[in-house]
Short mmCIF file of C-alpha atoms in Angstrom, two decimals:
data_model
loop_
_atom_site.label_atom_id
_atom_site.label_comp_id
_atom_site.label_asym_id
_atom_site.label_seq_id
_atom_site.Cartn_x
_atom_site.Cartn_y
_atom_site.Cartn_z
CA LEU A 1 -12.13 13.39 -16.14
CA GLY A 2 -8.47 12.44 -16.10
CA VAL A 3 -7.19 16.02 -16.34
CA PRO A 4 -8.92 17.40 -13.21
CA LEU A 5 -8.06 14.17 -11.41
CA ALA A 6 -4.40 14.70 -12.35
CA HIS A 7 -4.59 18.28 -11.06
CA GLY A 8 -5.80 17.00 -7.71
CA LEU A 9 -3.16 14.28 -7.49
CA VAL A 10 -0.39 16.75 -8.35
CA ARG A 11 -1.56 18.99 -5.51
CA LEU A 12 -1.42 16.03 -3.12
CA VAL A 13 2.11 15.18 -4.23
CA GLY A 14 3.18 18.83 -3.93
CA ARG A 15 1.81 19.03 -0.39
CA THR A 16 3.73 15.89 0.60
CA VAL A 17 6.97 17.22 -0.93
CA ALA A 18 6.53 20.52 0.89
CA THR A 19 6.02 18.67 4.18
CA LEU A 20 9.02 16.40 3.72
CA TYR A 21 11.48 19.04 2.55
CA ALA A 22 10.05 22.09 4.38
CA GLU A 23 9.78 24.14 1.21
CA GLN A 24 7.02 24.95 -1.23
CA ALA A 25 6.99 22.49 -4.10
CA VAL A 26 6.29 24.01 -7.51
CA LEU A 27 4.70 21.20 -9.49
CA GLY A 28 2.86 21.76 -12.75
CA LEU A 29 0.63 19.43 -14.72
CA VAL A 30 2.22 18.46 -18.02
CA LEU A 31 -0.11 17.14 -20.73
CA THR A 32 1.77 15.57 -23.62
CA PRO A 33 0.30 14.33 -26.92
CA TRP A 34 1.54 10.84 -26.06
CA SER A 35 -0.47 10.83 -22.81
CA ILE A 36 -3.67 11.67 -24.68
CA THR A 37 -2.84 9.14 -27.39
CA LYS A 38 -2.28 6.39 -24.84
CA ALA A 39 -5.65 7.12 -23.22
CA LEU A 40 -7.44 6.99 -26.59
CA LEU A 41 -5.69 3.80 -27.62
CA LEU A 42 -6.46 2.16 -24.29
CA GLY A 43 -10.13 3.09 -24.56
CA VAL A 44 -10.56 2.02 -28.18
CA LEU A 45 -8.46 -1.14 -28.04
CA GLY A 46 -9.96 -2.15 -24.71
CA THR A 47 -13.47 -1.78 -26.10
CA VAL A 48 -12.66 -3.70 -29.27
CA LEU A 49 -11.06 -6.50 -27.27
CA ALA A 50 -14.05 -6.67 -24.91
CA ALA A 51 -16.44 -6.85 -27.87
CA TRP A 52 -14.48 -9.42 -29.84
CA LEU A 53 -15.57 -12.55 -27.96
CA PRO A 54 -19.33 -11.84 -27.99
CA ALA A 55 -19.10 -10.69 -31.63
CA ARG A 56 -17.32 -13.90 -32.58
CA GLU A 57 -19.90 -15.94 -30.71
CA SER A 58 -22.78 -14.07 -32.34
CA ALA A 59 -21.34 -14.76 -35.77
CA ALA A 60 -20.85 -18.47 -35.09
CA LEU A 61 -24.21 -19.43 -33.53
CA PRO A 62 -27.49 -19.95 -35.37
CA PRO A 63 -30.00 -17.08 -34.96
CA ARG A 64 -32.53 -19.25 -33.09
CA GLN A 65 -29.91 -20.27 -30.54
CA LEU A 66 -28.88 -16.65 -30.06
CA LEU A 67 -32.49 -15.85 -29.09
CA SER A 68 -32.37 -18.49 -26.34
CA ARG A 69 -31.07 -17.22 -23.04
CA ALA A 70 -30.77 -20.78 -21.73
CA ALA A 71 -28.40 -21.75 -24.54
CA LEU A 72 -26.22 -18.74 -23.79
CA GLU A 73 -26.04 -19.55 -20.07
CA ALA A 74 -25.32 -23.24 -20.75
CA GLY A 75 -22.38 -22.19 -22.92
CA SER A 76 -21.06 -19.80 -20.29
CA ARG A 77 -21.16 -22.49 -17.58
CA CYS A 78 -19.06 -24.76 -19.79
CA TRP A 79 -16.41 -22.06 -19.82
CA LEU A 80 -16.26 -21.62 -16.04
CA LEU A 81 -13.92 -24.53 -15.38
CA ARG A 82 -11.76 -23.78 -18.42
CA VAL A 83 -11.30 -20.16 -17.41
CA ALA A 84 -10.47 -21.19 -13.84
CA LEU A 85 -7.84 -23.64 -15.11
CA ILE A 86 -6.34 -20.96 -17.33
CA GLY A 87 -6.26 -18.67 -14.30
CA ALA A 88 -4.51 -21.30 -12.18
CA ALA A 89 -1.86 -21.74 -14.89
CA LEU A 90 -1.38 -17.97 -15.15
CA ALA A 91 -1.03 -17.61 -11.36
CA ALA A 92 1.49 -20.46 -11.29
CA ALA A 93 3.49 -18.72 -14.02
CA GLY A 94 3.47 -15.54 -11.93
CA VAL A 95 4.79 -17.41 -8.89
CA LEU A 96 7.57 -18.97 -10.95
CA LEU A 97 8.50 -15.56 -12.32
CA LEU A 98 8.77 -14.15 -8.78
CA LEU A 99 10.95 -17.06 -7.71
CA ALA A 100 13.17 -16.88 -10.79
CA SER A 101 13.89 -13.16 -10.77
CA GLY A 102 14.61 -10.66 -8.03
CA GLY A 103 14.02 -7.51 -10.07
CA LEU A 104 11.28 -4.97 -9.42
CA ALA A 105 9.90 -5.15 -12.98
CA ALA A 106 9.64 -8.94 -12.69
CA GLY A 107 7.93 -8.44 -9.33
CA PHE A 108 5.23 -6.24 -10.85
CA LEU A 109 4.78 -8.61 -13.79
CA GLY A 110 4.50 -11.62 -11.49
CA LEU A 111 2.07 -9.74 -9.25
CA PHE A 112 -0.09 -8.88 -12.27
CA ALA A 113 -0.10 -12.50 -13.47
CA ILE A 114 -1.07 -13.82 -10.04
CA VAL A 115 -3.89 -11.30 -9.55
CA LEU A 116 -5.22 -11.85 -13.09
CA GLY A 117 -5.04 -15.61 -12.66
CA ALA A 118 -6.88 -15.44 -9.34
CA ALA A 119 -9.49 -13.15 -10.91
CA LEU A 120 -10.23 -15.74 -13.59
CA GLY A 121 -11.24 -18.15 -10.86
CA VAL A 122 -13.76 -15.72 -9.30
CA PRO A 123 -16.75 -16.67 -11.56
CA LEU A 124 -16.44 -20.36 -10.66
CA LEU A 125 -15.98 -19.61 -6.96
CA SER A 126 -18.86 -17.10 -6.89
CA ALA A 127 -21.13 -19.58 -8.67
CA GLY A 128 -20.34 -22.18 -6.02
CA LEU A 129 -20.93 -19.72 -3.19
CA MET A 130 -24.26 -18.58 -4.60
CA GLY A 131 -25.30 -22.17 -5.21
CA LEU A 132 -24.68 -22.91 -1.53
CA ALA A 133 -26.60 -19.81 -0.53
CA VAL A 134 -29.81 -20.69 -2.41
CA PRO A 135 -31.18 -23.24 0.10
CA LEU A 136 -30.16 -21.00 3.01
CA LEU A 137 -31.98 -18.06 1.45
CA ALA A 138 -35.05 -20.16 0.76
CA ALA A 139 -35.19 -21.34 4.37
CA ALA A 140 -34.60 -17.89 5.81
CA ALA A 141 -36.53 -15.55 3.51
CA GLY A 142 -38.90 -17.56 1.37
CA THR A 143 -39.72 -17.74 -2.30
CA VAL A 144 -38.50 -14.31 -3.40
CA ALA A 145 -35.05 -14.96 -1.90
CA ARG A 146 -34.93 -18.39 -3.54
CA LEU A 147 -35.77 -16.82 -6.92
CA ALA A 148 -33.07 -14.20 -6.37
CA GLY A 149 -30.44 -16.81 -5.59
CA ARG A 150 -31.32 -19.04 -8.51
CA GLY A 151 -31.48 -16.06 -10.83
CA ALA A 152 -28.01 -14.93 -9.78
CA VAL A 153 -26.57 -18.40 -10.45
CA ALA A 154 -28.39 -18.61 -13.78
CA SER A 155 -27.07 -15.26 -15.07
CA LEU A 156 -23.33 -15.77 -14.92
CA SER A 157 -22.80 -14.82 -18.55
CA ARG A 158 -24.04 -11.33 -17.69
CA THR A 159 -22.99 -10.99 -14.05
CA GLY A 160 -19.78 -13.05 -13.96
CA VAL A 161 -17.53 -10.35 -15.37
CA ALA A 162 -19.16 -7.67 -13.20
CA VAL A 163 -18.74 -9.78 -10.05
CA THR A 164 -15.11 -10.41 -10.99
CA ALA A 165 -14.49 -6.70 -11.55
CA LEU A 166 -16.07 -5.86 -8.20
CA ALA A 167 -14.08 -8.60 -6.46
CA VAL A 168 -10.79 -7.37 -7.95
CA ALA A 169 -11.59 -3.75 -7.04
CA VAL A 170 -12.48 -4.70 -3.46
CA ALA A 171 -9.38 -6.92 -3.30
CA ALA A 172 -7.29 -3.91 -4.31
CA VAL A 173 -8.93 -1.84 -1.58
CA VAL A 174 -8.37 -4.61 0.99
CA GLY A 175 -4.84 -5.41 -0.18
CA VAL A 176 -3.61 -1.83 -0.24
CA GLY A 177 -5.36 -1.17 3.08
CA ILE A 178 -3.57 -4.10 4.73
CA MET A 179 -0.29 -3.01 3.17
CA ILE A 180 -0.65 0.57 4.44
CA GLN A 181 -1.68 -0.61 7.91
CA SER A 182 1.22 -3.07 8.07
CA PHE A 183 3.62 -0.37 6.93
CA ARG A 184 2.24 2.18 9.37
CA ASP A 185 2.35 -0.29 12.27
CA SER A 186 5.96 -1.14 11.41
CA VAL A 187 6.97 2.52 11.17
CA ASP A 188 5.18 3.34 14.44
CA GLY A 189 6.96 0.48 16.21
CA TRP A 190 10.27 1.54 14.71
CA LEU A 191 9.77 5.14 15.86
CA GLU A 192 8.81 4.01 19.34
CA HIS A 193 11.92 1.85 19.56
CA THR A 194 14.31 4.28 17.86
CA LEU A 195 13.35 7.55 19.55
CA GLN A 196 15.00 6.94 22.92
CA ALA A 197 15.88 10.53 23.78
CA ASP A 198 13.32 12.82 25.42
CA VAL A 199 14.25 15.91 23.38
CA TYR A 200 15.83 16.26 19.94
CA VAL A 201 17.68 19.22 18.47
CA GLY A 202 18.12 19.19 14.69
CA ALA A 203 19.87 21.46 12.22
CA GLU A 204 18.60 22.11 8.71
CA ALA A 205 20.85 23.17 5.84
CA GLY A 206 22.76 26.32 6.77
CA ALA A 207 22.18 26.03 10.52
CA VAL A 208 25.06 25.26 12.90
CA LEU A 209 25.14 23.13 16.06
CA ASP A 210 28.57 23.43 17.66
CA ALA A 211 30.41 21.44 20.31
CA GLU A 212 30.04 24.28 22.81
CA LEU A 213 26.22 23.94 22.64
CA VAL A 214 26.55 20.21 23.24
CA GLU A 215 28.61 20.81 26.37
CA ARG A 216 26.18 23.40 27.72
CA ILE A 217 23.30 20.98 27.23
CA ARG A 218 25.31 18.21 28.87
CA LEU A 219 25.78 20.40 31.97
CA LEU A 220 22.02 20.90 32.42
CA PRO A 221 20.85 19.45 35.78
CA LEU A 222 17.83 17.90 34.03
CA ALA A 223 19.96 16.13 31.41
CA ALA A 224 21.26 12.64 32.18
CA ASP A 225 22.98 11.98 28.87
CA VAL A 226 23.49 13.48 25.42
CA SER A 227 23.98 11.80 22.06
CA VAL A 228 25.48 13.61 19.05
CA SER A 229 25.05 12.77 15.38
CA ARG A 230 26.84 13.93 12.25
CA ARG A 231 26.06 13.20 8.61
CA LEU A 232 28.47 13.14 5.71
CA GLN A 233 27.81 12.56 2.02
CA LEU A 234 30.59 10.37 0.67
CA ALA A 235 31.35 10.14 -3.05
CA THR A 236 31.94 6.56 -4.20
CA GLU A 237 32.20 4.77 -7.53
CA ALA A 238 28.63 3.50 -7.06
CA GLY A 239 27.29 7.01 -6.36
CA PRO A 240 26.80 9.14 -3.24
CA LEU A 241 26.78 7.27 0.04
CA GLN A 242 25.43 8.65 3.32
CA LEU A 243 27.56 8.24 6.44
CA TRP A 244 25.90 8.69 9.83
CA ALA A 245 28.36 9.17 12.68
CA LEU A 246 27.18 8.82 16.26
CA GLU A 247 28.56 9.62 19.66
CA LEU A 248 26.21 7.71 21.91
CA GLY A 249 25.94 5.86 25.17
CA PRO A 250 24.26 2.55 26.06
CA GLN A 251 20.79 4.12 26.35
CA ALA A 252 20.93 5.54 22.83
CA TRP A 253 22.32 2.24 21.55
CA ARG A 254 19.13 0.50 22.66
CA GLY A 255 17.30 2.52 20.02
CA PHE A 256 18.69 0.34 17.23
CA GLN A 257 16.58 -2.64 16.16
CA LEU A 258 19.27 -5.08 15.12
CA LEU A 259 18.17 -7.52 12.44
CA GLU A 260 21.60 -9.15 12.39
CA GLY A 261 24.23 -9.08 15.09
CA GLU A 262 24.28 -9.57 18.87
CA PRO A 263 23.71 -6.19 20.65
CA GLU A 264 26.53 -6.27 23.21
CA SER A 265 29.25 -7.62 20.95
CA ALA A 266 28.08 -5.36 18.10
CA TYR A 267 28.32 -2.31 20.38
CA ARG A 268 31.89 -3.16 21.35
CA ALA A 269 32.87 -3.75 17.73
CA PHE A 270 31.11 -0.52 16.70
CA ARG A 271 33.13 1.52 19.20
CA ALA A 272 36.28 -0.25 18.05
CA GLY A 273 35.91 0.90 14.44
CA GLY A 274 33.31 -1.36 12.85
CA VAL A 275 30.31 -0.07 10.90
CA MET A 276 26.62 -0.82 10.97
CA VAL A 277 24.49 -0.73 7.81
CA SER A 278 20.79 -0.09 7.52
CA GLU A 279 18.55 -2.82 6.14
CA PRO A 280 18.04 -1.16 2.71
CA PHE A 281 21.81 -0.71 2.31
CA ALA A 282 22.46 -4.32 3.28
CA TYR A 283 19.74 -5.51 0.86
CA ARG A 284 20.99 -3.45 -2.09
CA HIS A 285 24.66 -4.32 -1.55
CA ARG A 286 24.08 -7.91 -0.38
CA LEU A 287 25.92 -7.41 2.91
CA ARG A 288 25.73 -9.48 6.07
CA VAL A 289 27.39 -9.33 9.47
CA GLY A 290 31.03 -10.35 9.10
CA ASP A 291 31.39 -8.97 5.56
CA GLY A 292 33.72 -6.11 4.74
CA LEU A 293 32.63 -2.75 3.31
CA ARG A 294 35.25 -0.84 1.29
CA LEU A 295 35.03 2.92 1.65
CA PRO A 296 37.25 5.75 0.31
CA THR A 297 38.97 7.41 3.29
CA ARG A 298 41.52 10.21 3.59
CA GLU A 299 44.21 7.54 3.39
CA GLY A 300 42.77 5.64 0.46
CA MET A 301 40.38 2.71 0.21
CA ARG A 302 39.86 0.85 3.46
CA GLU A 303 37.69 -2.11 4.38
CA PHE A 304 35.47 -1.75 7.44
CA PRO A 305 33.91 -4.80 9.12
CA VAL A 306 30.10 -4.90 9.14
CA VAL A 307 29.15 -5.55 12.77
CA ALA A 308 25.33 -5.22 12.58
CA VAL A 309 22.36 -4.68 10.26
CA TYR A 310 19.60 -2.52 11.72
CA ARG A 311 16.05 -1.59 10.75
CA ASP A 312 15.61 1.86 9.27
CA TYR A 313 12.69 3.41 7.41
CA GLY A 314 14.34 6.82 7.10
CA SER A 315 16.08 6.16 3.78
CA ASP A 316 15.40 3.77 0.92
CA ARG A 317 18.97 4.08 -0.40
CA GLY A 318 20.47 3.02 2.91
CA VAL A 319 22.87 4.45 5.46
CA VAL A 320 26.28 3.41 6.77
CA THR A 321 26.55 4.15 10.51
CA LEU A 322 29.85 4.47 12.35
CA HIS A 323 31.15 5.87 15.63
CA ALA A 324 32.12 9.54 15.76
CA ASP A 325 35.73 8.58 16.61
CA THR A 326 35.87 6.36 13.51
CA LEU A 327 34.59 9.22 11.37
CA GLN A 328 37.19 11.63 12.72
CA ARG A 329 40.01 9.08 12.31
CA TRP A 330 39.31 8.19 8.68
CA PHE A 331 37.15 10.94 7.18
CA GLY A 332 37.75 14.09 9.23
CA ILE A 333 35.45 16.34 11.21
CA SER A 334 31.88 16.82 9.98
CA PRO A 335 29.35 19.39 11.33
CA ILE A 336 26.93 18.32 14.04
CA THR A 337 23.44 17.74 12.60
CA GLY A 338 21.55 16.41 15.61
CA ILE A 339 21.58 16.25 19.39
CA GLY A 340 19.53 13.85 21.54
CA VAL A 341 18.95 14.81 25.18
CA TYR A 342 17.96 12.20 27.79
CA GLY A 343 16.19 13.37 30.93
CA SER A 344 17.33 12.42 34.42
CA GLY A 345 15.13 10.86 37.07
CA GLU A 346 11.53 12.10 37.07
CA THR A 347 12.23 14.96 34.67
CA THR A 348 9.31 15.65 32.34
CA ALA A 349 9.81 16.14 28.62
CA GLU A 350 8.20 19.60 28.82
CA ALA A 351 10.62 20.78 31.50
CA LEU A 352 13.63 19.41 29.62
CA LEU A 353 12.35 21.00 26.41
CA GLU A 354 12.15 24.43 28.00
CA ALA A 355 15.59 24.05 29.60
CA VAL A 356 17.18 23.18 26.24
CA ARG A 357 15.29 25.97 24.45
CA THR A 358 16.96 28.58 26.65
CA LEU A 359 20.38 27.44 25.43
CA LEU A 360 19.67 27.49 21.70
CA PRO A 361 21.04 30.37 19.64
CA GLU A 362 18.72 32.79 17.86
CA ALA A 363 19.21 31.23 14.44
CA ARG A 364 16.94 29.96 11.74
CA GLY A 365 16.99 26.31 10.79
CA ILE A 366 17.37 24.88 14.32
CA GLN A 367 14.51 22.59 15.26
CA LEU A 368 13.59 21.53 18.79
CA ASN A 369 11.13 18.68 19.30
CA SER A 370 10.03 16.38 22.05
CA GLN A 371 10.03 12.66 21.43
CA GLN A 372 6.22 12.54 21.33
CA ALA A 373 5.91 15.49 18.95
CA LEU A 374 8.52 14.06 16.60
CA ARG A 375 6.78 10.70 16.53
CA GLN A 376 3.35 12.25 15.98
CA ARG A 377 4.63 14.50 13.19
CA SER A 378 6.33 11.55 11.49
CA LEU A 379 3.08 9.57 11.46
CA GLU A 380 1.19 12.61 10.13
CA ILE A 381 3.65 12.80 7.24
CA PHE A 382 3.21 9.06 6.67
CA ASP A 383 -0.57 9.43 6.47
CA GLN A 384 -0.29 12.42 4.16
CA THR A 385 2.08 10.54 1.88
CA PHE A 386 -0.46 7.76 1.40
CA ALA A 387 -3.39 10.13 0.80
CA ILE A 388 -2.88 9.72 -2.95
CA THR A 389 -3.16 5.94 -2.53
CA ASN A 390 -6.53 6.33 -0.84
CA VAL A 391 -7.77 8.41 -3.79
CA LEU A 392 -6.75 5.67 -6.20
CA ARG A 393 -8.47 3.06 -4.01
CA LEU A 394 -11.66 5.11 -4.20
CA LEU A 395 -11.39 5.31 -7.99
CA ALA A 396 -11.09 1.53 -8.22
CA GLY A 397 -14.30 1.17 -6.23
CA ILE A 398 -16.13 3.70 -8.44
CA VAL A 399 -15.10 1.88 -11.61
CA ALA A 400 -16.27 -1.45 -10.20
CA PHE A 401 -19.55 0.14 -9.09
CA ALA A 402 -20.14 1.44 -12.61
CA GLY A 403 -19.44 -2.02 -14.03
CA ILE A 404 -21.89 -3.87 -11.80
CA LEU A 405 -24.52 -1.14 -12.33
CA ALA A 406 -24.26 -1.63 -16.09
CA ALA A 407 -24.46 -5.43 -15.72
CA LEU A 408 -27.52 -5.31 -13.47
CA ALA A 409 -29.28 -2.77 -15.71
CA ALA A 410 -28.65 -4.93 -18.78
CA LEU A 411 -29.78 -8.02 -16.91
CA GLN A 412 -33.00 -6.27 -15.91
CA LEU A 413 -33.68 -5.41 -19.55
CA GLU A 414 -33.05 -8.97 -20.66
CA ARG A 415 -35.33 -10.34 -17.94
CA ALA A 416 -38.18 -7.94 -18.60
CA ARG A 417 -40.45 -10.72 -19.90
CA GLU A 418 -39.55 -13.07 -17.03
CA THR A 419 -40.32 -10.32 -14.51
CA ALA A 420 -43.59 -9.57 -16.32
CA VAL A 421 -44.64 -13.23 -16.08
CA LEU A 422 -43.92 -13.25 -12.34
CA ARG A 423 -45.94 -10.06 -11.95
CA ALA A 424 -48.80 -11.60 -13.91
CA ILE A 425 -49.02 -14.64 -11.63
CA GLY A 426 -49.07 -12.60 -8.44
CA LEU A 427 -45.66 -11.06 -7.68
CA THR A 428 -46.27 -7.59 -6.26
CA PRO A 429 -44.24 -4.53 -7.39
CA ALA A 430 -42.55 -4.44 -3.97
CA GLN A 431 -41.62 -8.13 -4.27
CA SER A 432 -40.26 -7.48 -7.76
CA ALA A 433 -38.03 -4.71 -6.45
CA ALA A 434 -36.99 -6.89 -3.49
CA LEU A 435 -36.09 -9.68 -5.91
CA THR A 436 -33.70 -7.41 -7.82
CA VAL A 437 -32.16 -5.88 -4.68
CA THR A 438 -31.69 -9.29 -3.04
CA GLN A 439 -30.05 -10.62 -6.17
CA SER A 440 -27.67 -7.65 -6.40
CA GLY A 441 -26.83 -7.97 -2.70
CA LEU A 442 -26.09 -11.67 -3.16
CA LEU A 443 -23.76 -10.86 -6.05
CA GLY A 444 -22.01 -8.26 -3.91
CA LEU A 445 -21.64 -10.69 -1.02
CA ALA A 446 -20.13 -13.32 -3.34
CA ALA A 447 -17.74 -10.71 -4.75
CA GLY A 448 -16.76 -9.58 -1.24
CA ILE A 449 -16.06 -13.11 -0.03
CA CYS A 450 -14.01 -13.86 -3.15
CA ALA A 451 -12.13 -10.58 -2.67
CA LEU A 452 -10.86 -11.44 0.83
CA PRO A 453 -8.32 -14.16 -0.03
CA LEU A 454 -7.34 -12.24 -3.16
CA GLY A 455 -6.83 -9.04 -1.13
CA VAL A 456 -4.77 -10.78 1.57
CA MET A 457 -2.62 -12.42 -1.13
CA LEU A 458 -2.18 -9.08 -2.89
CA SER A 459 -1.13 -7.36 0.34
CA GLY A 460 1.33 -10.13 1.10
CA LEU A 461 2.93 -9.71 -2.32
CA LEU A 462 3.06 -5.93 -1.91
CA VAL A 463 4.69 -6.16 1.53
CA HIS A 464 7.09 -9.06 1.01
CA VAL A 465 7.93 -8.63 -2.69
CA ILE A 466 7.18 -5.19 -4.15
CA LEU A 467 8.13 -2.97 -1.19
CA ARG A 468 11.07 -5.20 -0.38
CA ARG A 469 12.46 -5.00 -3.91
CA ALA A 470 11.66 -1.31 -4.34
CA PHE A 471 12.97 0.02 -1.01
CA GLY A 472 14.80 -2.84 0.72
CA TRP A 473 12.47 -2.67 3.74
CA SER A 474 11.03 -5.62 5.62
CA MET A 475 8.02 -5.04 7.82
CA ASN A 476 5.39 -6.69 9.96
CA PHE A 477 2.44 -8.22 8.12
CA LEU A 478 -0.72 -7.26 9.97
CA VAL A 479 -4.14 -8.45 8.77
CA SER A 480 -6.78 -6.52 10.67
CA PRO A 481 -10.29 -8.04 10.83
CA HIS A 482 -11.92 -4.63 10.44
CA ILE A 483 -10.29 -4.15 7.01
CA LEU A 484 -11.67 -7.52 5.90
CA LEU A 485 -15.13 -6.67 7.19
CA GLU A 486 -14.95 -3.26 5.50
CA GLY A 487 -14.08 -5.00 2.22
CA VAL A 488 -17.12 -7.28 2.36
CA ALA A 489 -19.34 -4.38 3.43
CA LEU A 490 -18.00 -2.26 0.54
CA ALA A 491 -18.79 -4.99 -1.99
CA VAL A 492 -22.31 -5.54 -0.66
CA LEU A 493 -23.02 -1.82 -0.41
CA ALA A 494 -21.76 -1.16 -3.94
CA ALA A 495 -23.90 -3.98 -5.32
CA LEU A 496 -26.99 -2.87 -3.39
CA LEU A 497 -26.60 0.72 -4.57
CA ALA A 498 -26.10 -0.49 -8.12
CA GLY A 499 -29.28 -2.58 -7.82
CA LEU A 500 -31.53 0.32 -6.76
CA TYR A 501 -32.13 1.68 -10.26
CA PRO A 502 -32.90 -1.73 -11.84
CA ALA A 503 -35.16 -2.49 -8.85
CA TRP A 504 -37.05 0.76 -9.34
CA ARG A 505 -37.53 0.01 -13.03
CA SER A 506 -38.68 -3.56 -12.39
CA GLN A 507 -41.47 -2.44 -10.06
CA ALA A 508 -42.40 0.74 -11.96
CA GLU A 509 -42.80 -0.67 -15.47
CA PRO A 510 -46.15 -2.29 -16.31
CA PRO A 511 -45.91 -6.00 -17.22
CA ALA A 512 -48.23 -5.92 -20.24
CA PRO A 513 -45.74 -4.52 -22.84
CA ALA A 514 -43.13 -7.12 -21.92
CA LEU A 515 -45.71 -9.94 -22.13
CA ARG A 516 -46.60 -8.94 -25.67
CA GLU A 517 -43.01 -9.44 -26.85
CA GLU A 518 -42.02 -12.65 -28.63
CA PRO A 519 -40.44 -15.17 -26.23
#
């Protein structure tokens, strides 16, 4: 199953690379012996570890006690509080690890400890929720619903792990969904704020935009202003550094979202020779407004004052932005890579686009886009990039569904005699099936409710810790109610679907064989 899944994921990655870099990505699936060995070890060791506790318990208890379901459930309830306390200690250790270290590896380890610790508290929380639901179910739906609620509470040794797995899977779906939505909302707002020009001309590698073209565009009656950008890769001791030189007026300046620095004074200092740094660059190099940034120029190392820090999702390594005059003074002339054209008066973007198109040379590699088209295409690329994440979210849900299906099927087998007794005293086959479906739905609802705070916490850690440490980006944190409702609905739906087969068996099997078994 993993090999065809990997093929599909590689195709998704290749499509994203081709979109981002405008060339066909040649990606092949590489299967190494170590990959197969890791999968086998994970499967075998995971199974042995999962079987160790029940095997140890089976060896320690007297045979008569092992035959008693009540004794097993009483023992499992004693463990609920202990496991929850262990989980609280583990989550606290994860928080301390996040506070003590700023590294990405420590961030992932702390995130894992917090999620695992929270998961260990799910059985206790779900037991409390289902206990509260029993009287409500009895008042609303009668005896069958009351039996379903009490049965769910009384079967935690069998259902507790399955509910926890479902809650963690749904929390992952909710958490990643909130993270993606927060990221997308932040990028959309950044694009809306940054793309101030009506039309953009860009040059790919090999294409040329010269100063004469800029002047011809500037003379267009429909053009009110023109901004020019140049990019230069600068070799430094710490590795390559990207310089972005701009020749821009006040309207283009408003496109920068300054996180540090006062706009008017920063603009004056920028024109006077200061530099701005993008948020990722400032985060990675620990720079703030007022600090100095040493760069190798034509005349040797020189320190440039940092006049502003601005938001930028275009590069995770960061960019140093300076005025075109500053670039020419200290680094020399660099080719023009972009032109922004601002319409005058009531000029439409379509009219300006056509006017600029008539001036462009017949050369490959020159791109012409309206503001709206560029923004829409950027968001399409964003959505395509996260397509692989949605596949992994789906896989998490499938695994959790399989787990709760197995738990409910095993529970139905163990309760065959109990179901047979209820059938013998008057429970109809339809009521027997309804009992199983109601119980599975209640388990799913408990898992969904437990998943919501866990999912919100997970998304907060992803946004404010993992993405921050990995890329240096800060972003808005947006919790949408529809994602929370979808999470609860997913948990309930998964549990109800998993309960259909056990429900069918409970109403289809005759009660007599189960009644003949030894209690």
